[in-house]
mmCIF file of C-alpha atoms in Angstrom:
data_model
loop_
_atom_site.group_PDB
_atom_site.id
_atom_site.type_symbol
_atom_site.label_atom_id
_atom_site.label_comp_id
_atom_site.label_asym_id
_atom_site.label_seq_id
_atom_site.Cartn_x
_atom_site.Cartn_y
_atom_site.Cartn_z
ATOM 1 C CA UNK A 9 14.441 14.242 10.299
ATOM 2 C CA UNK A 10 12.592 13.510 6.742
ATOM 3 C CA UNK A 11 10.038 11.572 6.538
ATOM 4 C CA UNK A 12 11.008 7.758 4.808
ATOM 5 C CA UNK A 13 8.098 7.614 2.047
ATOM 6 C CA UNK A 14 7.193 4.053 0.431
ATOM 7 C CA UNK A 15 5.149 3.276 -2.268
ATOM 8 C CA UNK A 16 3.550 -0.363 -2.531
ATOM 9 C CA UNK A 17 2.423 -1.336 -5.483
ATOM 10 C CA UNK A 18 -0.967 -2.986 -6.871
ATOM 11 C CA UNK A 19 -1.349 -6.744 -6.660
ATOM 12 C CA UNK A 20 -1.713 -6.906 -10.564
ATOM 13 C CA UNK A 21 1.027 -6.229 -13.149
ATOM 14 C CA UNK A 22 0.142 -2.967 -14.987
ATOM 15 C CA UNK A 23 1.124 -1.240 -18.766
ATOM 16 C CA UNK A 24 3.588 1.019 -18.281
ATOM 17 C CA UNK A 25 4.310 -0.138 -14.567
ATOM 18 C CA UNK A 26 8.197 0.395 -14.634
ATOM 19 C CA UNK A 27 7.843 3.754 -15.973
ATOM 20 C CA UNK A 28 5.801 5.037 -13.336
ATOM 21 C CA UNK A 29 7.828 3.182 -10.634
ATOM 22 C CA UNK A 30 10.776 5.865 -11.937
ATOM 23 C CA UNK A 31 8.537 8.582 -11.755
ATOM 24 C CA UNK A 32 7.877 7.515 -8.358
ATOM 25 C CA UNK A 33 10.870 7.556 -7.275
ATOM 26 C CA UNK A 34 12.042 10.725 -9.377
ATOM 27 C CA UNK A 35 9.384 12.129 -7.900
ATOM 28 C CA UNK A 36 10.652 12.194 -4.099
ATOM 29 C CA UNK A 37 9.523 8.556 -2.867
ATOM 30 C CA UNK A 38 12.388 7.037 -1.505
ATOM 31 C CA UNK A 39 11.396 2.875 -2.231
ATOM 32 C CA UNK A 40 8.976 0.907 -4.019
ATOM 33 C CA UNK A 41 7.739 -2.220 -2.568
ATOM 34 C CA UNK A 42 6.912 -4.779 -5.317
ATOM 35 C CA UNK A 43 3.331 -6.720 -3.914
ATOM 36 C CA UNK A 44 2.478 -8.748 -6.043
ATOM 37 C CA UNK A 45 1.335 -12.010 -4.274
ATOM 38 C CA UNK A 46 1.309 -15.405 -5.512
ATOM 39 C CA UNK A 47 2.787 -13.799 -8.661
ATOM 40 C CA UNK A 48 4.458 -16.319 -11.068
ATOM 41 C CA UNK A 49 8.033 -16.086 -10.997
ATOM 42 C CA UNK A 50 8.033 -15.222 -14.556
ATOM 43 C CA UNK A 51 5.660 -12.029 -14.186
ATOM 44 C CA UNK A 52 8.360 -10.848 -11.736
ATOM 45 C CA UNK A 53 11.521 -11.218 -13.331
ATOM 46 C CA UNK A 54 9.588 -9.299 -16.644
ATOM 47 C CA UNK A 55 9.128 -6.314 -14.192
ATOM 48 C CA UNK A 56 12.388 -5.843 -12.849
ATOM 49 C CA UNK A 57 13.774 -6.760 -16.041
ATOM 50 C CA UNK A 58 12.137 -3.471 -17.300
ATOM 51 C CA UNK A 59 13.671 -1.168 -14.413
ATOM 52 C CA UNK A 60 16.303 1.053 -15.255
ATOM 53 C CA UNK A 61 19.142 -0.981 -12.669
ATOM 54 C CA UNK A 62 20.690 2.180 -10.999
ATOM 55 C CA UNK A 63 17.060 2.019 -9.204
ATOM 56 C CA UNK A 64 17.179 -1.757 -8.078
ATOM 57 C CA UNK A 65 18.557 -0.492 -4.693
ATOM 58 C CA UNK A 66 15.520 1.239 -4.151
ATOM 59 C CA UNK A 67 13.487 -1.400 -4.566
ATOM 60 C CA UNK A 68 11.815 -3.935 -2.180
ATOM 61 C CA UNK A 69 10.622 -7.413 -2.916
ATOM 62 C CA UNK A 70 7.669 -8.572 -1.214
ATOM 63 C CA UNK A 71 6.962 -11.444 -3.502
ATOM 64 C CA UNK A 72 9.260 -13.291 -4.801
ATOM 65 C CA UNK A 73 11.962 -12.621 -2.599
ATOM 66 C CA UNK A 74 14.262 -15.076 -3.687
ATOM 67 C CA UNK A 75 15.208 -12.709 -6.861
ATOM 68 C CA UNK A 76 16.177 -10.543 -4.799
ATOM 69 C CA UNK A 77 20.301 -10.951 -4.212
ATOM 70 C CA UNK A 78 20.128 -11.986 -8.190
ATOM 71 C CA UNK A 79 18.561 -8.542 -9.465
ATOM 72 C CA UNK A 80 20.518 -6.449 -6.392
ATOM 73 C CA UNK A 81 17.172 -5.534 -5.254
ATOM 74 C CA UNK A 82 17.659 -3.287 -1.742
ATOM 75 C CA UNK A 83 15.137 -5.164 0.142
ATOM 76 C CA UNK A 84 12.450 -7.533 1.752
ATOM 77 C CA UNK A 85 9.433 -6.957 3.042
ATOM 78 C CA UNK A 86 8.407 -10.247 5.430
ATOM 79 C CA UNK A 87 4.656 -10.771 5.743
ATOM 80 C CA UNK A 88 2.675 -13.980 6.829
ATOM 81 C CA UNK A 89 3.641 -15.667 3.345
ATOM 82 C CA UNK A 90 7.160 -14.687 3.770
ATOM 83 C CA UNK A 91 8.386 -14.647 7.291
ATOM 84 C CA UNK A 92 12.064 -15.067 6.920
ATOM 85 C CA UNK A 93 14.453 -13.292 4.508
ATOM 86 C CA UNK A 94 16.165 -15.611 1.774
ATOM 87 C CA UNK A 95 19.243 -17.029 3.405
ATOM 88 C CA UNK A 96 22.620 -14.606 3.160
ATOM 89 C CA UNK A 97 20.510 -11.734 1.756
ATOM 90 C CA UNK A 98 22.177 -8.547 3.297
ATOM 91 C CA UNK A 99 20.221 -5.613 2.297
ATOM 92 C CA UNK A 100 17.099 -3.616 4.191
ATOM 93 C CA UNK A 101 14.421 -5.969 5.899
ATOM 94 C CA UNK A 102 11.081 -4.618 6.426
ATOM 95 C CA UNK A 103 8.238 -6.423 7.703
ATOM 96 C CA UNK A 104 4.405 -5.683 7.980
ATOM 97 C CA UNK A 105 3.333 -5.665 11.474
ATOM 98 C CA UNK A 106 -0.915 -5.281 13.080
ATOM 99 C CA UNK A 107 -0.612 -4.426 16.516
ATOM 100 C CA UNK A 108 1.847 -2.355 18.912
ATOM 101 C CA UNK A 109 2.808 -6.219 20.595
ATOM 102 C CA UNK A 110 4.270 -6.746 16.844
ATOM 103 C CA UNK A 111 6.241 -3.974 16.749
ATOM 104 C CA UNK A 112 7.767 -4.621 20.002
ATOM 105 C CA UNK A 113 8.169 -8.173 19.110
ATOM 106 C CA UNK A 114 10.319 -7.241 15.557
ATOM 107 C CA UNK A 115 12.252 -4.321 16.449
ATOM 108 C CA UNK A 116 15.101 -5.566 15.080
ATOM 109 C CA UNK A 117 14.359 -5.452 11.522
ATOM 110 C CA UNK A 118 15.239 -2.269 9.510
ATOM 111 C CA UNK A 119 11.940 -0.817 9.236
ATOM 112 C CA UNK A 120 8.336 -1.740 10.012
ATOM 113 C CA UNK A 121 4.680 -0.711 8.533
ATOM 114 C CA UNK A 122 1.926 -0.869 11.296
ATOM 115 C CA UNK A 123 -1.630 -0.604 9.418
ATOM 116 C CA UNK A 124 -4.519 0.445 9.387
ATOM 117 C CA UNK A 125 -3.854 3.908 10.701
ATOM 118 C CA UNK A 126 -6.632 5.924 8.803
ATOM 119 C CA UNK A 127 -9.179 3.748 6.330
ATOM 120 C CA UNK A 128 -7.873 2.288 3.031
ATOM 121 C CA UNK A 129 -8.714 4.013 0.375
ATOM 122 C CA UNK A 130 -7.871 0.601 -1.725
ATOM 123 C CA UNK A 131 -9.603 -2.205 0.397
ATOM 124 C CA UNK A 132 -13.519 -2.391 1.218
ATOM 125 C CA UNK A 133 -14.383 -2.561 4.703
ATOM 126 C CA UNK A 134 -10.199 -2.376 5.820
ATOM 127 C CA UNK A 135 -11.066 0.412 8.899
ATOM 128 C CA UNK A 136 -8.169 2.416 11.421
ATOM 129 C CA UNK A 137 -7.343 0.055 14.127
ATOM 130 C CA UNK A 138 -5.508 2.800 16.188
ATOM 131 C CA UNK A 139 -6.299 5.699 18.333
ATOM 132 C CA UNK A 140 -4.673 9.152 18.194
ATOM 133 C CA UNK A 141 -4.299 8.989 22.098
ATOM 134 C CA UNK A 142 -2.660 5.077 21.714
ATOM 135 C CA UNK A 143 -0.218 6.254 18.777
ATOM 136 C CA UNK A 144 0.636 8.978 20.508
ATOM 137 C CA UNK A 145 1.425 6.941 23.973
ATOM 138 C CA UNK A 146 2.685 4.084 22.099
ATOM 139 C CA UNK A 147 5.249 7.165 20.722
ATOM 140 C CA UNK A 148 5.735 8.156 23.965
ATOM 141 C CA UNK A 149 6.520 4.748 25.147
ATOM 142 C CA UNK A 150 9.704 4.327 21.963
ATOM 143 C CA UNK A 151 7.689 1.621 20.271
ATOM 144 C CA UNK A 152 6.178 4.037 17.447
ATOM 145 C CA UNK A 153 9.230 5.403 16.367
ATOM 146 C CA UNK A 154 11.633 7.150 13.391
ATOM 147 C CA UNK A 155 12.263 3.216 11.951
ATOM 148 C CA UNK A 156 8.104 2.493 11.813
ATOM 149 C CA UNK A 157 6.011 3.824 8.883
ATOM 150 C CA UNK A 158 2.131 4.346 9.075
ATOM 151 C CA UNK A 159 0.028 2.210 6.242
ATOM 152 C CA UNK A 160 -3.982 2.164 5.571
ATOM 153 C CA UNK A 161 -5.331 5.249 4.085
ATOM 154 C CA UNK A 162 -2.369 7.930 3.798
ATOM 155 C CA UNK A 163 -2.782 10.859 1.847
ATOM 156 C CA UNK A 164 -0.763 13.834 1.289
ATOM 157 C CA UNK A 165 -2.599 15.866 3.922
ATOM 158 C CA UNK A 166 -2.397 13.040 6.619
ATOM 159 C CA UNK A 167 1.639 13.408 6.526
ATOM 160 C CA UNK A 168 1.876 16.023 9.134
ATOM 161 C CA UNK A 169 -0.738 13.954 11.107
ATOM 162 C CA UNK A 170 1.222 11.192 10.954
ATOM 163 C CA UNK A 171 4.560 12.873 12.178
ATOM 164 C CA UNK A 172 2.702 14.243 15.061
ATOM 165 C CA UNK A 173 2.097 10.870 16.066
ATOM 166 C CA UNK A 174 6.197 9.653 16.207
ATOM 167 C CA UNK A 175 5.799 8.185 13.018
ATOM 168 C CA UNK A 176 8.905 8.140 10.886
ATOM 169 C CA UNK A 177 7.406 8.008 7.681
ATOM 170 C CA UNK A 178 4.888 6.487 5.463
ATOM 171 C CA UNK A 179 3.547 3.850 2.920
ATOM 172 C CA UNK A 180 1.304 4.998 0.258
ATOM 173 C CA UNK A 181 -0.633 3.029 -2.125
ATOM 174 C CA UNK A 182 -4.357 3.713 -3.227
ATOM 175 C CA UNK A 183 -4.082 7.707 -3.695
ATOM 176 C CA UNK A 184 -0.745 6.355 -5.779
ATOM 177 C CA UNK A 185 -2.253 4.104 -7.858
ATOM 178 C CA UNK A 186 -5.786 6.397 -7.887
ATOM 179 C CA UNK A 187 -3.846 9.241 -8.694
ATOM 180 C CA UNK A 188 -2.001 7.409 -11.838
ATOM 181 C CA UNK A 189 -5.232 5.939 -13.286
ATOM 182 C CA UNK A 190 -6.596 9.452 -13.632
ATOM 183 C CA UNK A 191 -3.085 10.999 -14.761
ATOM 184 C CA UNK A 192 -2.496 13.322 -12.083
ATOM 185 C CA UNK A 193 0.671 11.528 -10.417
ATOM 186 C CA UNK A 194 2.813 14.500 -10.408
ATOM 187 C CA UNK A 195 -0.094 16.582 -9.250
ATOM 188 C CA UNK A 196 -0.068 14.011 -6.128
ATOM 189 C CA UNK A 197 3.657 13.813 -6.209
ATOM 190 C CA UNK A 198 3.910 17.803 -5.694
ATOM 191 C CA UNK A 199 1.264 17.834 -3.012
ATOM 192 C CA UNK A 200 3.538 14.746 -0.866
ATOM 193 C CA UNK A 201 6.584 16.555 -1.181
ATOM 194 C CA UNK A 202 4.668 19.770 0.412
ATOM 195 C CA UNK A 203 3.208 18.071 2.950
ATOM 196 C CA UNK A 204 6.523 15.844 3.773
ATOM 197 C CA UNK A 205 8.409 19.196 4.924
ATOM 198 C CA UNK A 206 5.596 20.532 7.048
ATOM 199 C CA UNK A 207 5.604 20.199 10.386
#
């Protein structure tokens, strides 16, 4: 099965930030979460109003979320400022989750994040929380599984690592955003989609 890649996006709104949300996904990530909290409502709707909208589908709200049926956004993400999904929204629902109990406790949702796996790359001080030998039980046990993605500190070369441990997939964001600073995206880009099909 292929990995599900996600990339979330910096807290702050960025120049040229829709453009390199296309690249992203041209460039073999298969959603972008919008995080942008307490963003005004505003800032929000001047971001998606730049995105091309055959790519809306592939895009999850984390902020916001109410925008989400009116721009046909595919998702969103529910988080300790948003724990419920706008009433009658119908598409994905992802949620971020700390602990193995929280994945247990939300398997019903379409997909889950459990962080920190490795140490972020983006926040001081933000450290693994798991074990190899508990991932790999917890895997064992059906609770890491092909609908939860690993978060905190992914890089290209942990993506084999991280399917070892009955992961099915992965959320990026620091060596994304690192990587677009210094204008080697599709350099990082190639090296994901190498390291996706390895096993």
């Amino acid at each position: 099965m292929t990995m599900r890649l996600v990339v979330i996006t910096q807290p702050g709104f960025g120049a040229g930030e829709a453009e390199t949300i296309r690249e992203l996904l041209d460039g073999g990530i298969d959603r972008v979460h919008l995080r942008k909290p307490f963003a005004p409502e505003a800032a929000m709707r001047r971001l998606l109003d730049r995105l091309d909208p055959a790519v809306l589908p592939r895009i999850t709200l984390q902020d916001c979320l109410g925008l989400a049926a009116e721009y046909g956004a595919g998702g969103v993400h529910l988080n300790a400022r948003h724990p419920e999904p706008p009433q009658g929204f119908r598409g994905l629902v992802s949620r971020s989750c700390h602990s193995l109990e929280e994945l247990e406790e939300h398997a019903a949702d379409d997909y889950l994040f459990l962080s920190p796996i490795f140490d972020s790359i983006s926040k001081v001080g933000y450290t693994a929380r798991f074990t190899a030998e508990s991932l790999l039980e917890a895997a064992a046990r059906g609770i890491v599984n092909d609908r939860v993605l690993a978060l905190g500190g992914v890089r290209p070369e942990y993506l084999p690592r991280i399917r070892a441990y009955g992961f099915g997939g992965a959320a990026l964001m620091g060596c994304i955003w690192q990587a677009a600073d210094a204008g080697t995206l599709s350099a990082t880009l190639g090296a994901i989609r190498k390291y996706r099909n390895e096993e």
